[in-house]
Coordinates of C-alpha atoms and ligand atoms in Angstrom, one line a residue:
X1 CA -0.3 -13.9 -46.3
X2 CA 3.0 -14.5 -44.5
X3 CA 5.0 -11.3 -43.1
X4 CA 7.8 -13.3 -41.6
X5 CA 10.5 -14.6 -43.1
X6 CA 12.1 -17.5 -42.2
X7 CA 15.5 -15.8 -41.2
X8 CA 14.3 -13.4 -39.1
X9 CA 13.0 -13.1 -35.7
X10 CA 10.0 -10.3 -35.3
X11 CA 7.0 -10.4 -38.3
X12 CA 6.6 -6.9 -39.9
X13 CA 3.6 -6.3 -37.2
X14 CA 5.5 -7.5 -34.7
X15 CA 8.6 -4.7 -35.1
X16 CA 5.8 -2.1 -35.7
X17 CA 4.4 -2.6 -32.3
X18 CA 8.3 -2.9 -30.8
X19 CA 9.2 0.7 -32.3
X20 CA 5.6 1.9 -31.9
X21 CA 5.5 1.3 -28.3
X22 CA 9.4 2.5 -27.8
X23 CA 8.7 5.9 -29.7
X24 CA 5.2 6.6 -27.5
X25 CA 6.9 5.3 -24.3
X26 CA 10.6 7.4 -25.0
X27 CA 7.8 10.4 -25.4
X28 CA 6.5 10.1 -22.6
X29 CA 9.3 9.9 -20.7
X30 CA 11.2 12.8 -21.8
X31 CA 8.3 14.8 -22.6
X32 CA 5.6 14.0 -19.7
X33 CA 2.4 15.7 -18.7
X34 CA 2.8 19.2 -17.0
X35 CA 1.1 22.1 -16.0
X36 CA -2.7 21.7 -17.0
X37 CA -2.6 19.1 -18.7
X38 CA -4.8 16.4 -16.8
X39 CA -3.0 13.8 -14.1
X40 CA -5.9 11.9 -14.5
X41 CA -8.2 10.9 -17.1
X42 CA -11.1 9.4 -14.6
X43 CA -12.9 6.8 -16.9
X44 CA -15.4 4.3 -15.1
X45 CA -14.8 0.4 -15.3
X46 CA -17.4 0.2 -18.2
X47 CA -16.3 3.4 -20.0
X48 CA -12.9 1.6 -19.8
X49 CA -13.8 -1.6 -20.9
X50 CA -15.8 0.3 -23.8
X51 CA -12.5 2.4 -25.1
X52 CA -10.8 -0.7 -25.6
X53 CA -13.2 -2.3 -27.2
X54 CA -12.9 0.1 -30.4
X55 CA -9.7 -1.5 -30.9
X56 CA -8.5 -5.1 -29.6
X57 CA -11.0 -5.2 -26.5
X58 CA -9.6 -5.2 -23.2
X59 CA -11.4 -8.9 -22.0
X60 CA -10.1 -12.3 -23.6
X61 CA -12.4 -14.1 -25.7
X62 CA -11.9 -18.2 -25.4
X63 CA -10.7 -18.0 -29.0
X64 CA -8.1 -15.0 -28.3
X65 CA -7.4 -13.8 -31.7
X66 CA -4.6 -12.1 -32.8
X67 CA -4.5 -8.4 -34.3
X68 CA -2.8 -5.8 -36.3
X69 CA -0.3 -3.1 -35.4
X70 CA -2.4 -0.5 -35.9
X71 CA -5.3 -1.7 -33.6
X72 CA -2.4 -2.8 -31.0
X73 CA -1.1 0.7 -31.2
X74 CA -4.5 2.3 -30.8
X75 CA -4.6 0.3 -27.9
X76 CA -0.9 1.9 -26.5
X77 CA -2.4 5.2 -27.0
X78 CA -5.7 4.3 -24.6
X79 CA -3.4 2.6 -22.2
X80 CA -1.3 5.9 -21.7
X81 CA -4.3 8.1 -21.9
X82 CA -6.6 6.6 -18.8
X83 CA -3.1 5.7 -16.6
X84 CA -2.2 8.2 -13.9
X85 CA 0.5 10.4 -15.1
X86 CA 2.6 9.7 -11.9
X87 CA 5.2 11.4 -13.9
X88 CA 2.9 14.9 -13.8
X89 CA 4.2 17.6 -10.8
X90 CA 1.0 17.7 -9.6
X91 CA 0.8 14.0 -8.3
X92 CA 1.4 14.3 -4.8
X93 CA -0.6 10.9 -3.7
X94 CA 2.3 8.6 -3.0
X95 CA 5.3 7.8 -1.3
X96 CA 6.5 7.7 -4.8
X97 CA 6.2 9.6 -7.6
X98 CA 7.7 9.9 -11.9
X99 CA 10.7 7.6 -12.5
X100 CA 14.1 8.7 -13.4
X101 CA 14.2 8.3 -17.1
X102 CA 17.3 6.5 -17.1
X103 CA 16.1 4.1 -14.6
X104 CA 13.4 3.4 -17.0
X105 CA 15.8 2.7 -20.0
X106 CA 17.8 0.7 -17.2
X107 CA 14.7 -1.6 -16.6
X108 CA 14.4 -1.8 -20.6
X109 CA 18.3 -2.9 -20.9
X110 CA 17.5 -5.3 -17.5
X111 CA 14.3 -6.5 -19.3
X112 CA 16.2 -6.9 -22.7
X113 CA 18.7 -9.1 -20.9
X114 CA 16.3 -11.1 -19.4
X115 CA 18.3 -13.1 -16.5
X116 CA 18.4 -13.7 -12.9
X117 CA 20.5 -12.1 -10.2
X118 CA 20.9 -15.4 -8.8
X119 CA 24.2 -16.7 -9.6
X120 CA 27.1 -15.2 -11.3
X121 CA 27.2 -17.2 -14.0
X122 CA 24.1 -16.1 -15.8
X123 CA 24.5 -12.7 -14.3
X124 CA 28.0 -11.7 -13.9
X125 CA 28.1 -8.2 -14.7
X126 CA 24.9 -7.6 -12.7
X127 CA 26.3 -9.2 -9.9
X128 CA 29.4 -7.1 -9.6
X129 CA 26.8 -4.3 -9.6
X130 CA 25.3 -5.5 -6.8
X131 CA 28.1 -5.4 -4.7
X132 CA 29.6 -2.0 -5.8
X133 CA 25.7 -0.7 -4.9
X134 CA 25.7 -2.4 -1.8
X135 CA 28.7 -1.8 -1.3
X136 CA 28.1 2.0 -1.5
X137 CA 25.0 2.1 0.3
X138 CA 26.7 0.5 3.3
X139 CA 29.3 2.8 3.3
X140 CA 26.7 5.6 3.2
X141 CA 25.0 4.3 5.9
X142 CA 28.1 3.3 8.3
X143 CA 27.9 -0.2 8.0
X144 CA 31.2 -0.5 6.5
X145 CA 34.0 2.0 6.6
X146 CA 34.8 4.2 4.2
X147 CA 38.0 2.5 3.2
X148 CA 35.7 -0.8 2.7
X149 CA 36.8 -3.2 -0.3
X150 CA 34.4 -1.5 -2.8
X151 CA 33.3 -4.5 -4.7
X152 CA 33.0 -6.8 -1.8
X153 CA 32.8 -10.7 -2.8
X154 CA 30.4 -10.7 0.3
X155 CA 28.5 -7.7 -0.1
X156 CA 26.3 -5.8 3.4
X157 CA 22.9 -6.9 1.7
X158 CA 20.8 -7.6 -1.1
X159 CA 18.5 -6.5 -3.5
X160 CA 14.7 -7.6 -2.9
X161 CA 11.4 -7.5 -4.4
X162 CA 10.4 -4.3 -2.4
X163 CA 10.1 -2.7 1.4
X164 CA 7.2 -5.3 2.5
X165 CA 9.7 -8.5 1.4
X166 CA 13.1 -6.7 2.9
X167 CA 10.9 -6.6 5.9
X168 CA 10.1 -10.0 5.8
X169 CA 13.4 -11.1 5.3
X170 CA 14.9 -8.9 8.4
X171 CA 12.8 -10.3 10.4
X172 CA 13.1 -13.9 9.4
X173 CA 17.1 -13.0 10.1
X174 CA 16.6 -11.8 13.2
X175 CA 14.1 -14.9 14.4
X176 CA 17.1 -16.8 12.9
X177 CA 19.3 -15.2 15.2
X178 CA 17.0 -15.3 18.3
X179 CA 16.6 -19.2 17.7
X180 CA 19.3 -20.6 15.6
X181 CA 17.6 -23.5 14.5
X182 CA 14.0 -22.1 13.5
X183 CA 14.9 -22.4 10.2
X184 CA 14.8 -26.2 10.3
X185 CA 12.9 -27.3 13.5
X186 CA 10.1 -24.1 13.5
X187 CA 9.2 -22.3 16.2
X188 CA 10.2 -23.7 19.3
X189 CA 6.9 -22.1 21.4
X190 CA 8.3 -18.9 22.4
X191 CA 5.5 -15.9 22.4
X192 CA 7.4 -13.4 19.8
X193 CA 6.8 -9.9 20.3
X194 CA 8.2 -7.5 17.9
X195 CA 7.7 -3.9 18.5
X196 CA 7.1 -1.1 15.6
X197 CA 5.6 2.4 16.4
X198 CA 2.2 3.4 16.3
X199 CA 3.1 5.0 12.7
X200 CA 5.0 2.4 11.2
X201 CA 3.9 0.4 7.9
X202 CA 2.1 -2.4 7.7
X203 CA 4.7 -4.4 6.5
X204 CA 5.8 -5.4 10.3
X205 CA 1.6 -7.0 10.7
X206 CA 1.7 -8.9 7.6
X207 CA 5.3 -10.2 8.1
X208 CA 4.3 -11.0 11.6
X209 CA 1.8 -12.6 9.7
X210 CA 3.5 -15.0 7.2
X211 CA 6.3 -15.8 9.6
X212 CA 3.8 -17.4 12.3
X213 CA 4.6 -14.7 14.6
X214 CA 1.3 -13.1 14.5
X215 CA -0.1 -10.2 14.5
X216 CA -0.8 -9.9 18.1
X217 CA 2.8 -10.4 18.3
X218 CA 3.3 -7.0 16.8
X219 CA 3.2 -4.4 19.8
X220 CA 2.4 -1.1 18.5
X221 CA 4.5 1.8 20.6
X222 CA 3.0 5.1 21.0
X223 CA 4.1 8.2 19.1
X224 CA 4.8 12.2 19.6
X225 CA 2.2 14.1 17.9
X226 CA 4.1 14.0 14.4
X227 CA 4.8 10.3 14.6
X228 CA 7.9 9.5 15.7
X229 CA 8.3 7.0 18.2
X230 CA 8.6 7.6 21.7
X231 CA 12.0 5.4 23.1
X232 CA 10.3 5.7 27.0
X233 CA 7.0 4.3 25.5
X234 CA 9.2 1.2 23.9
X235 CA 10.7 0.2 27.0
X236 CA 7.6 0.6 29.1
X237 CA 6.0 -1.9 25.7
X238 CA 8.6 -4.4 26.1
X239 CA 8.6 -4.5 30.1
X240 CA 4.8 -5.3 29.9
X241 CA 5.6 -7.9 27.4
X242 CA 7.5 -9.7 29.1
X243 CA 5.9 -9.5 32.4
X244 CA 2.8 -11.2 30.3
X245 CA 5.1 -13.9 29.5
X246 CA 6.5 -12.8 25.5
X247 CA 9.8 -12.9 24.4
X248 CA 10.8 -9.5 23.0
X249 CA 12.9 -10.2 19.8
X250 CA 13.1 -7.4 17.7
X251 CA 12.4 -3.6 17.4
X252 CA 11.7 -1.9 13.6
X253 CA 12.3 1.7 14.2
X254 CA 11.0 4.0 11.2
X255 CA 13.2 6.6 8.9
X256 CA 10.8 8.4 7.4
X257 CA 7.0 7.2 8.3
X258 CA 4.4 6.9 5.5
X259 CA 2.1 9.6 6.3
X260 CA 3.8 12.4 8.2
X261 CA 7.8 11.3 7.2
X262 CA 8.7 11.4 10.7
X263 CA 11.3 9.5 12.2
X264 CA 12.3 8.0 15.0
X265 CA 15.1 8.4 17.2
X266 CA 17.7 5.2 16.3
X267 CA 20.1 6.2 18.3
X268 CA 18.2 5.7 21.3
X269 CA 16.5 2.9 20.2
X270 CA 20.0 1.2 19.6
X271 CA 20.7 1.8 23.2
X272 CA 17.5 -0.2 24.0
X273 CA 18.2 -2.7 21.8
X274 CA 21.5 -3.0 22.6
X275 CA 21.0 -3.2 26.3
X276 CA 18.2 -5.9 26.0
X277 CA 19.9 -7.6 23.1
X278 CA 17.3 -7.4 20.1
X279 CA 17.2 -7.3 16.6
X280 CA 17.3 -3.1 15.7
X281 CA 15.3 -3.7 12.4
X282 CA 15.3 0.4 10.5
X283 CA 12.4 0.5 8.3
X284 CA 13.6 3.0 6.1
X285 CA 11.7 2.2 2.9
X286 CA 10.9 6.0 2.5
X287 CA 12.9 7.9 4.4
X288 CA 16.2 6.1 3.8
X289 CA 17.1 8.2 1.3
X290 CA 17.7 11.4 3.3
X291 CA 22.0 10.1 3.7
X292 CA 22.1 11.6 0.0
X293 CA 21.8 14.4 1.5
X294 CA 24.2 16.6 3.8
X295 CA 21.6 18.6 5.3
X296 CA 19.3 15.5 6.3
X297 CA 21.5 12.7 6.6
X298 CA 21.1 13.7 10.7
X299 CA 17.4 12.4 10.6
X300 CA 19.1 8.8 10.6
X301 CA 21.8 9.1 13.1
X302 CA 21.7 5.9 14.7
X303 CA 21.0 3.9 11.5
X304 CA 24.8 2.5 12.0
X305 CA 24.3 0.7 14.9
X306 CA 21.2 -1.2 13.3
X307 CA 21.4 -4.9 12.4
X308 CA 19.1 -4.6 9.0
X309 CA 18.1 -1.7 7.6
X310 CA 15.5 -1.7 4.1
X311 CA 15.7 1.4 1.8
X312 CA 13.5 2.0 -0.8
X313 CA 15.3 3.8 -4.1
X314 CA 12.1 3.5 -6.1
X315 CA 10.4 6.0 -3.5
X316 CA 12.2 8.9 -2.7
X317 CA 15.0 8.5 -5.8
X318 CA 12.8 8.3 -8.4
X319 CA 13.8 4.5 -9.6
X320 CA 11.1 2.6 -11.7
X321 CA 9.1 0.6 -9.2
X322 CA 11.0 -1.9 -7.6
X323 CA 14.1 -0.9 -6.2
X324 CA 14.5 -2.0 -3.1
X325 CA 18.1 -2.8 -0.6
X326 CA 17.9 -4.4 2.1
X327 CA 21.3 -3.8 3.8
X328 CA 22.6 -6.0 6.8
X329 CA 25.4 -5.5 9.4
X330 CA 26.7 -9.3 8.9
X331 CA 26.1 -10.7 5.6
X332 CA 27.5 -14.2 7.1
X333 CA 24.1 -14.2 8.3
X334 CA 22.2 -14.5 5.4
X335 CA 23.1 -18.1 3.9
X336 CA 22.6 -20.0 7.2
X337 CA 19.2 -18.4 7.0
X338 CA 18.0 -19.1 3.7
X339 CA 20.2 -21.3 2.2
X340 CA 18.3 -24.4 0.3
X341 CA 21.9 -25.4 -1.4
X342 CA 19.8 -26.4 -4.7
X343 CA 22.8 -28.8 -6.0
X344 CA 21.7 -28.0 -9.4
X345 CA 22.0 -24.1 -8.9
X346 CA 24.4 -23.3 -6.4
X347 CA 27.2 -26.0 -7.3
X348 CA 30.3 -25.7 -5.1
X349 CA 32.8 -26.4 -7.5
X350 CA 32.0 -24.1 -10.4
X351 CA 33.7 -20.9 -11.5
X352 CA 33.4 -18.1 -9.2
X353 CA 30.5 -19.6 -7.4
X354 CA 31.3 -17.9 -4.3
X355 CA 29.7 -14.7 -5.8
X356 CA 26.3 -16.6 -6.2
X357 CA 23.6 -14.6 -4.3
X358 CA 20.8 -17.2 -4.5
X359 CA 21.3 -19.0 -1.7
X360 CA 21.6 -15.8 0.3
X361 CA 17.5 -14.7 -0.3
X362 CA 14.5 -16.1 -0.4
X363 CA 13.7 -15.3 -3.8
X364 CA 14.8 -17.8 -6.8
X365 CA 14.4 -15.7 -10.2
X366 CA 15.3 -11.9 -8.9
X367 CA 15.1 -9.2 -11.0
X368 CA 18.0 -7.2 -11.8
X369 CA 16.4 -4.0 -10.2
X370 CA 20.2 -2.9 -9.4
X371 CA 21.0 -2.2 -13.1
X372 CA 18.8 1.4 -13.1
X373 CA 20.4 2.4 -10.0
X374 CA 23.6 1.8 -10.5
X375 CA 23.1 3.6 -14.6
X376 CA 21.3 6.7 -12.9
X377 CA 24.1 7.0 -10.3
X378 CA 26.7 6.9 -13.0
X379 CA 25.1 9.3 -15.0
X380 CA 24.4 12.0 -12.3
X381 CA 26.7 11.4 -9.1
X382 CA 26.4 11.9 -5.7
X383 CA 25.5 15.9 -6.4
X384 CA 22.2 15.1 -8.1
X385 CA 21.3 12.5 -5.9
X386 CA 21.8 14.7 -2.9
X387 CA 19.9 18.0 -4.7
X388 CA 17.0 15.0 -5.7
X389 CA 16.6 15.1 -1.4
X390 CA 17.5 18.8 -0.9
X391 CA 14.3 19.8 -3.5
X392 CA 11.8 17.7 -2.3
X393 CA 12.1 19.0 1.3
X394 CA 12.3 22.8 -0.5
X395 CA 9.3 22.1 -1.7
X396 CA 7.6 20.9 1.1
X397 CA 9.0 24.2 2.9
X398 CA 7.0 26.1 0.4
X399 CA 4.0 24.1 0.8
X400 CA 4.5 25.0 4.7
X401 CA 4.6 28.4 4.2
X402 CA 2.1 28.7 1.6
X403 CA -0.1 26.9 3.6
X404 CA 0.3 29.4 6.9
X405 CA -0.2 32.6 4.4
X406 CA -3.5 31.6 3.5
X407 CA -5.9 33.2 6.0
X408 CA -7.2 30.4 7.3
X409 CA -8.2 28.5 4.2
X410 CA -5.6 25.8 5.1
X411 CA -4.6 24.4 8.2
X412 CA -1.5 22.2 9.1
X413 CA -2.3 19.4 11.1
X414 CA 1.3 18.0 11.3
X415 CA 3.4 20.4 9.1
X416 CA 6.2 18.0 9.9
X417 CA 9.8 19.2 8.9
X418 CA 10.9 16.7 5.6
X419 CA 9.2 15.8 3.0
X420 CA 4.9 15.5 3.7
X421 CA 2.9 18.0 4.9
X422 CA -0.3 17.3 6.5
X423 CA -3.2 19.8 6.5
X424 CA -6.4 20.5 5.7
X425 CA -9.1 22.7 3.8
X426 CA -11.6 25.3 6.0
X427 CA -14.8 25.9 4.6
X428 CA -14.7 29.5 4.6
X429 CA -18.0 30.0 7.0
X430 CA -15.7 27.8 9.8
X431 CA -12.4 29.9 9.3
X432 CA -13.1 31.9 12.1
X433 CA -13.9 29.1 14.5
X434 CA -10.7 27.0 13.1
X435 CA -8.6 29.8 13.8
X436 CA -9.8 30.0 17.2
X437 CA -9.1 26.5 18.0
X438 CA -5.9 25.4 20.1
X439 CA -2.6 24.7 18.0
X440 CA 0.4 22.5 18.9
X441 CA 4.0 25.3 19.9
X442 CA 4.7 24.2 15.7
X443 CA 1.3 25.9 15.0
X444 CA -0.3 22.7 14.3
X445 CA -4.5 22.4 14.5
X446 CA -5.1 20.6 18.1
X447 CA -7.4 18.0 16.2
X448 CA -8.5 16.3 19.0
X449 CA -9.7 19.4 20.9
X450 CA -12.2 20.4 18.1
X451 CA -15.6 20.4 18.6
X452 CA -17.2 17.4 17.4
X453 CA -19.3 19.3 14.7
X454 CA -16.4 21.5 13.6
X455 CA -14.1 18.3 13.7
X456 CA -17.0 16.3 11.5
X457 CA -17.3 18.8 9.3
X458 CA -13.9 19.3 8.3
X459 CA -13.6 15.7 8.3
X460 CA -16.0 15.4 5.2
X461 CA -14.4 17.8 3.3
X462 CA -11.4 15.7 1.9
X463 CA -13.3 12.8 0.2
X464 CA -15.0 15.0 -1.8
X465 CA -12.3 17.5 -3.1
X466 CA -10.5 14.8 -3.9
X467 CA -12.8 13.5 -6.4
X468 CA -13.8 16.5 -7.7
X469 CA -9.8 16.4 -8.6
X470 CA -9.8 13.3 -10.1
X471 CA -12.7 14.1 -12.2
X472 CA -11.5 17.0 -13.5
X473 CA -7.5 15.8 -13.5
X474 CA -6.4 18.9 -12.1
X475 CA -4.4 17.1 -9.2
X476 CA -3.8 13.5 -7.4
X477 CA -3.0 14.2 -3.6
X478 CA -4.2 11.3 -0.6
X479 CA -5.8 11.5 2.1
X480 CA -6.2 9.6 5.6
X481 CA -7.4 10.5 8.9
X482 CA -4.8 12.0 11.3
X483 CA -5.5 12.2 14.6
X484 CA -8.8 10.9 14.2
X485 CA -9.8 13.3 11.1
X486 CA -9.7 13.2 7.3
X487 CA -6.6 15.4 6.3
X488 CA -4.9 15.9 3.3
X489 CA -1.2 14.7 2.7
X490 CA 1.1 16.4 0.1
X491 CA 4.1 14.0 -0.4
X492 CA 6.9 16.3 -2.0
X493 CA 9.2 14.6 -3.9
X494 CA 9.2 14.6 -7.8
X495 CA 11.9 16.5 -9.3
X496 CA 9.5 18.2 -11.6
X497 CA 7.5 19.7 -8.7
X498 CA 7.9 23.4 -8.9
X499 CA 6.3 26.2 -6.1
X500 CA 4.0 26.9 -9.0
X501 CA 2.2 23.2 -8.8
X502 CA 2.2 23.3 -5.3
X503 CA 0.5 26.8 -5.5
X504 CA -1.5 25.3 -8.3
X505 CA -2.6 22.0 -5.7
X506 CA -3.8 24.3 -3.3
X507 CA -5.8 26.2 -5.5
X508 CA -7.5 23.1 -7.0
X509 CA -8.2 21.9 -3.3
X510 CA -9.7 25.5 -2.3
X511 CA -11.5 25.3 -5.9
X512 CA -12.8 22.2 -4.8
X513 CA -13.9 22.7 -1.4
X514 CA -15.9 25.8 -2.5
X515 CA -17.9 23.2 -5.1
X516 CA -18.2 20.7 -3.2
X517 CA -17.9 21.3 0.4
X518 CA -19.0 24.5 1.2
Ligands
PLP601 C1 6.4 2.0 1.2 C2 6.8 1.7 2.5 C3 7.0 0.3 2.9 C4 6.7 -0.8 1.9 O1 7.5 -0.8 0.8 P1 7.0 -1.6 -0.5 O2 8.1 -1.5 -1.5 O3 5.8 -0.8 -1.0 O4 6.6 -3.0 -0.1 C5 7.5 0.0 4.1 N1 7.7 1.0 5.0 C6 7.5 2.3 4.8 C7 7.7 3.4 5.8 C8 7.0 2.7 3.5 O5 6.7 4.0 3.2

């Protein structure tokens, strides 16, 4: 039997799947999992493998044979059953959380169009986008001036495959800058050191790493209690460095750190950078976001006088993962540092070449991850993007205060002031010694004055809670020692979270802990 005719494109089964997988996936994302329904369906490897395998089988056989919409669409429904409902309220695990529906029908019109950001020829819409984002962006964070041409030819940055690659690339800029000619001769034997807080990501390690830097390259400055870096500590770090013979080159101070969101003071790391002429390289990937907002936009004061600066909108905005700007002071830096002037690409004397952003990136194919921004801007504005910041640190308010009115059942460990809270659960037989224990002047638990039993035995506690949750669904929230001890670590930032989830989270965990560490 033959389905397809010869005049048209998609077989019978072919547009079944299409609208099949368009109506389940349009379902879920206007209608997502809420209140008890489960975040997780927990299903083993082998309990996995064996759902699929009542409909196409989730392995490849060497003879792959094809199958029927109905099977494929069986399949959907598994697939959307056993995936973590990141969209659910209660998912508080990650530094990101449910997309923005219209940045998911964004990626589907992106996807649909299928093209590069490359050059403006194949992307000329996308690349106007580009600029006005960028454009924006800069303006937001005071790299141009407000009166800035807003579709720049030149724009203050680029898009990039995510916070661990913008990194990458800043630094690579600011090597470029510290030795004009790495690019084409290498390394000419000077001992790098790059400095990045005790707190910030890994992304500085690995892209010491690639770049041939090192990792023992990376110095790793002490922090406050909270997280943030201290400024004294850097310039004590990058004394010592030199007087061991490195050659300090750039400093990546943190807007918004992973675990506790804390961030460090730019404005006096600029004056250190400034003074001793390195690279200011602001890792805002999460934190970055808190300049849509009024009320928070002080956190980054100091982000202006930065030379690079990487911002996440797929974290705290809500944009399908990636969606990721990595915003520089002088674009003109950007082609002498990546350039590879491909003459079959980047031709000098075609129509409006000089918009082409290829040449300006490490990336060849880049995927147009500015088309969902620039939709969900247009459709909501400034106001909603700001309110988007302005909740999630409401809510992290509540889970603050909730926290202190619960006798002793949870304790902060860094309550922090944005958008995390760290804390943990108190097996009710230690809640009197707990609440004996010293605290920080913010009321925080003095971890590392514990006793050794009370601090091991709190220490156990989140590992198992935590997959008590995930057996029974009822909430996804991480966990990491702080301070030397397991704690828990609420990230608030979906726009569905509501005071009743967070109420409902800490119920689970104190449901939890009774079971299964008490
Ligand atoms: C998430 C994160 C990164 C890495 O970003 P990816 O897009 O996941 O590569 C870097 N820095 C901080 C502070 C982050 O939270």
């Amino acid at each position: 039997m033959c389905d397809m005719s010869t005049s048209e494109r998609v077989s019978a089964t072919e547009r079944a799947v299409i609208e099949g997988i368009v109506e389940r996936a349009t379902q879920f994302v206007v209608d997502p999992p809420s209140g008890d329904d489960p975040v997780i369906t927990l299903a083993s490897p082998a309990m996995l493998a064996q759902v699929f395998g009542a409909n196409v089988g989730l392995a490849f056989d060497d003879r792959a044979m094809a199958h029927d919409d109905v099977a494929v669409l069986d399949a959907v429904e598994e697939i959307i059953r056993y995936s973590m409902h990141t969209s659910h309220p209660r998912f508080v695990n990650q530094n990101f959380a449910g997309p923005d529906p219209i940045s998911v029908v964004g990626d589907w019109l992106g996807a649909a169009l299928n093209t590069t950001g490359a050059t403006f020829e194949v992307a000329p819409v996308f690349t106007l986008m580009e600029s006005a984002v960028l454009g924006k962006l800069g303006r937001i964070a005071g790299y141009l001036p407000a009166n800035a041409d807003p579709l720049p030819v030149l724009p203050p940055g680029l898009f990039c495959a995510g916070g661990s690659m913008g990194t990458l690339l800043a630094l690579q800029l600011a090597r470029h800058r510290h030795q004009p000619d790495v690019a084409v001769k290498g390394s000419n034997g000077d001992r790098l050191a790059l400095f990045v807080s005790e707190s910030g990501h890994y992304a500085a390690g690995k892209s010491a790493a690639l770049l041939g830097i090192g990792t023992d390259g990376v110095v790793k400055v002490p922090c406050d209690r909270d997280g943030a870096m201290i400024p004294e500590a850097l310039e004590a770090a990058i004394d010592d460095s030199v007087r061991q013979g490195s050659v300090p080159f750039a400093v990546i101070g943190t807007a918004g750190t992973t675990v506790t969101s804390a961030f460090d003071d730019l404005g006096a790391l600029a004056d250190i950078c400034e003074e001793r002429g390195l690279w200011l390289h602001v890792d805002g990937c999460y934190g970055g976001s808190a300049l849509f907002s009024a009320d928070h936009e002080g956190r980054l004061q100091g982000v202006e006088r930065s030379d690079s600066f990487v911002w996440n909108l797929h974290k705290m905005m809500g944009m399908t993962q990636q969606c990721t700007a990595l915003l520089v002071k002088d674009p003109h830096q950007l082609a002498p540092c990546f350039a590879a002037k491909a003459d079959y690409l980047f031709q000098t004397d075609k129509l409006y070449g000089e918009y082409d952003s290829g040449d300006r990136t490490f990336q060849c194919a880049r995927r147009i991850d500015v088309l969902k921004l620039w939709l969900s801007w247009k459709v909501r504005g400034d106001e909603a993007f700001r309110e988007r910041i302005d909740h999630a640190v409401a809510m992290a308010s509540h889970a603050r205060a909730s926290i202190a009115a619960s006798n002793g059942a949870f304790v902060p460990v860094v309550s922090g002031d944005f958008t995390n809270v760290v804390f943990t659960w108190v097996p009710p037989d230690l809640r009197v010694a707990v609440a004996a224990a010293e605290t920080t002047a913010d009321g925080d638990l003095r971890v590392e004055d514990l006793s050794a039993e009370l601090r091991s035995a709190l220490h156990g506690c989140p590992p198992l809670i935590k997959a008590q949750m995930q057996e029974q669904g009822s909430g996804m929230i991480g966990f990491q020692p702080v301070h030397g001890m397991n704690t828990f670590r609420m990230i608030c930032m979906s726009t569905s979270l509501q005071r009743d989830d967070v109420d409902a989270l800490l119920a689970a965990i104190d449901g939890g802990g009774r079971s299964a560490c008490s």
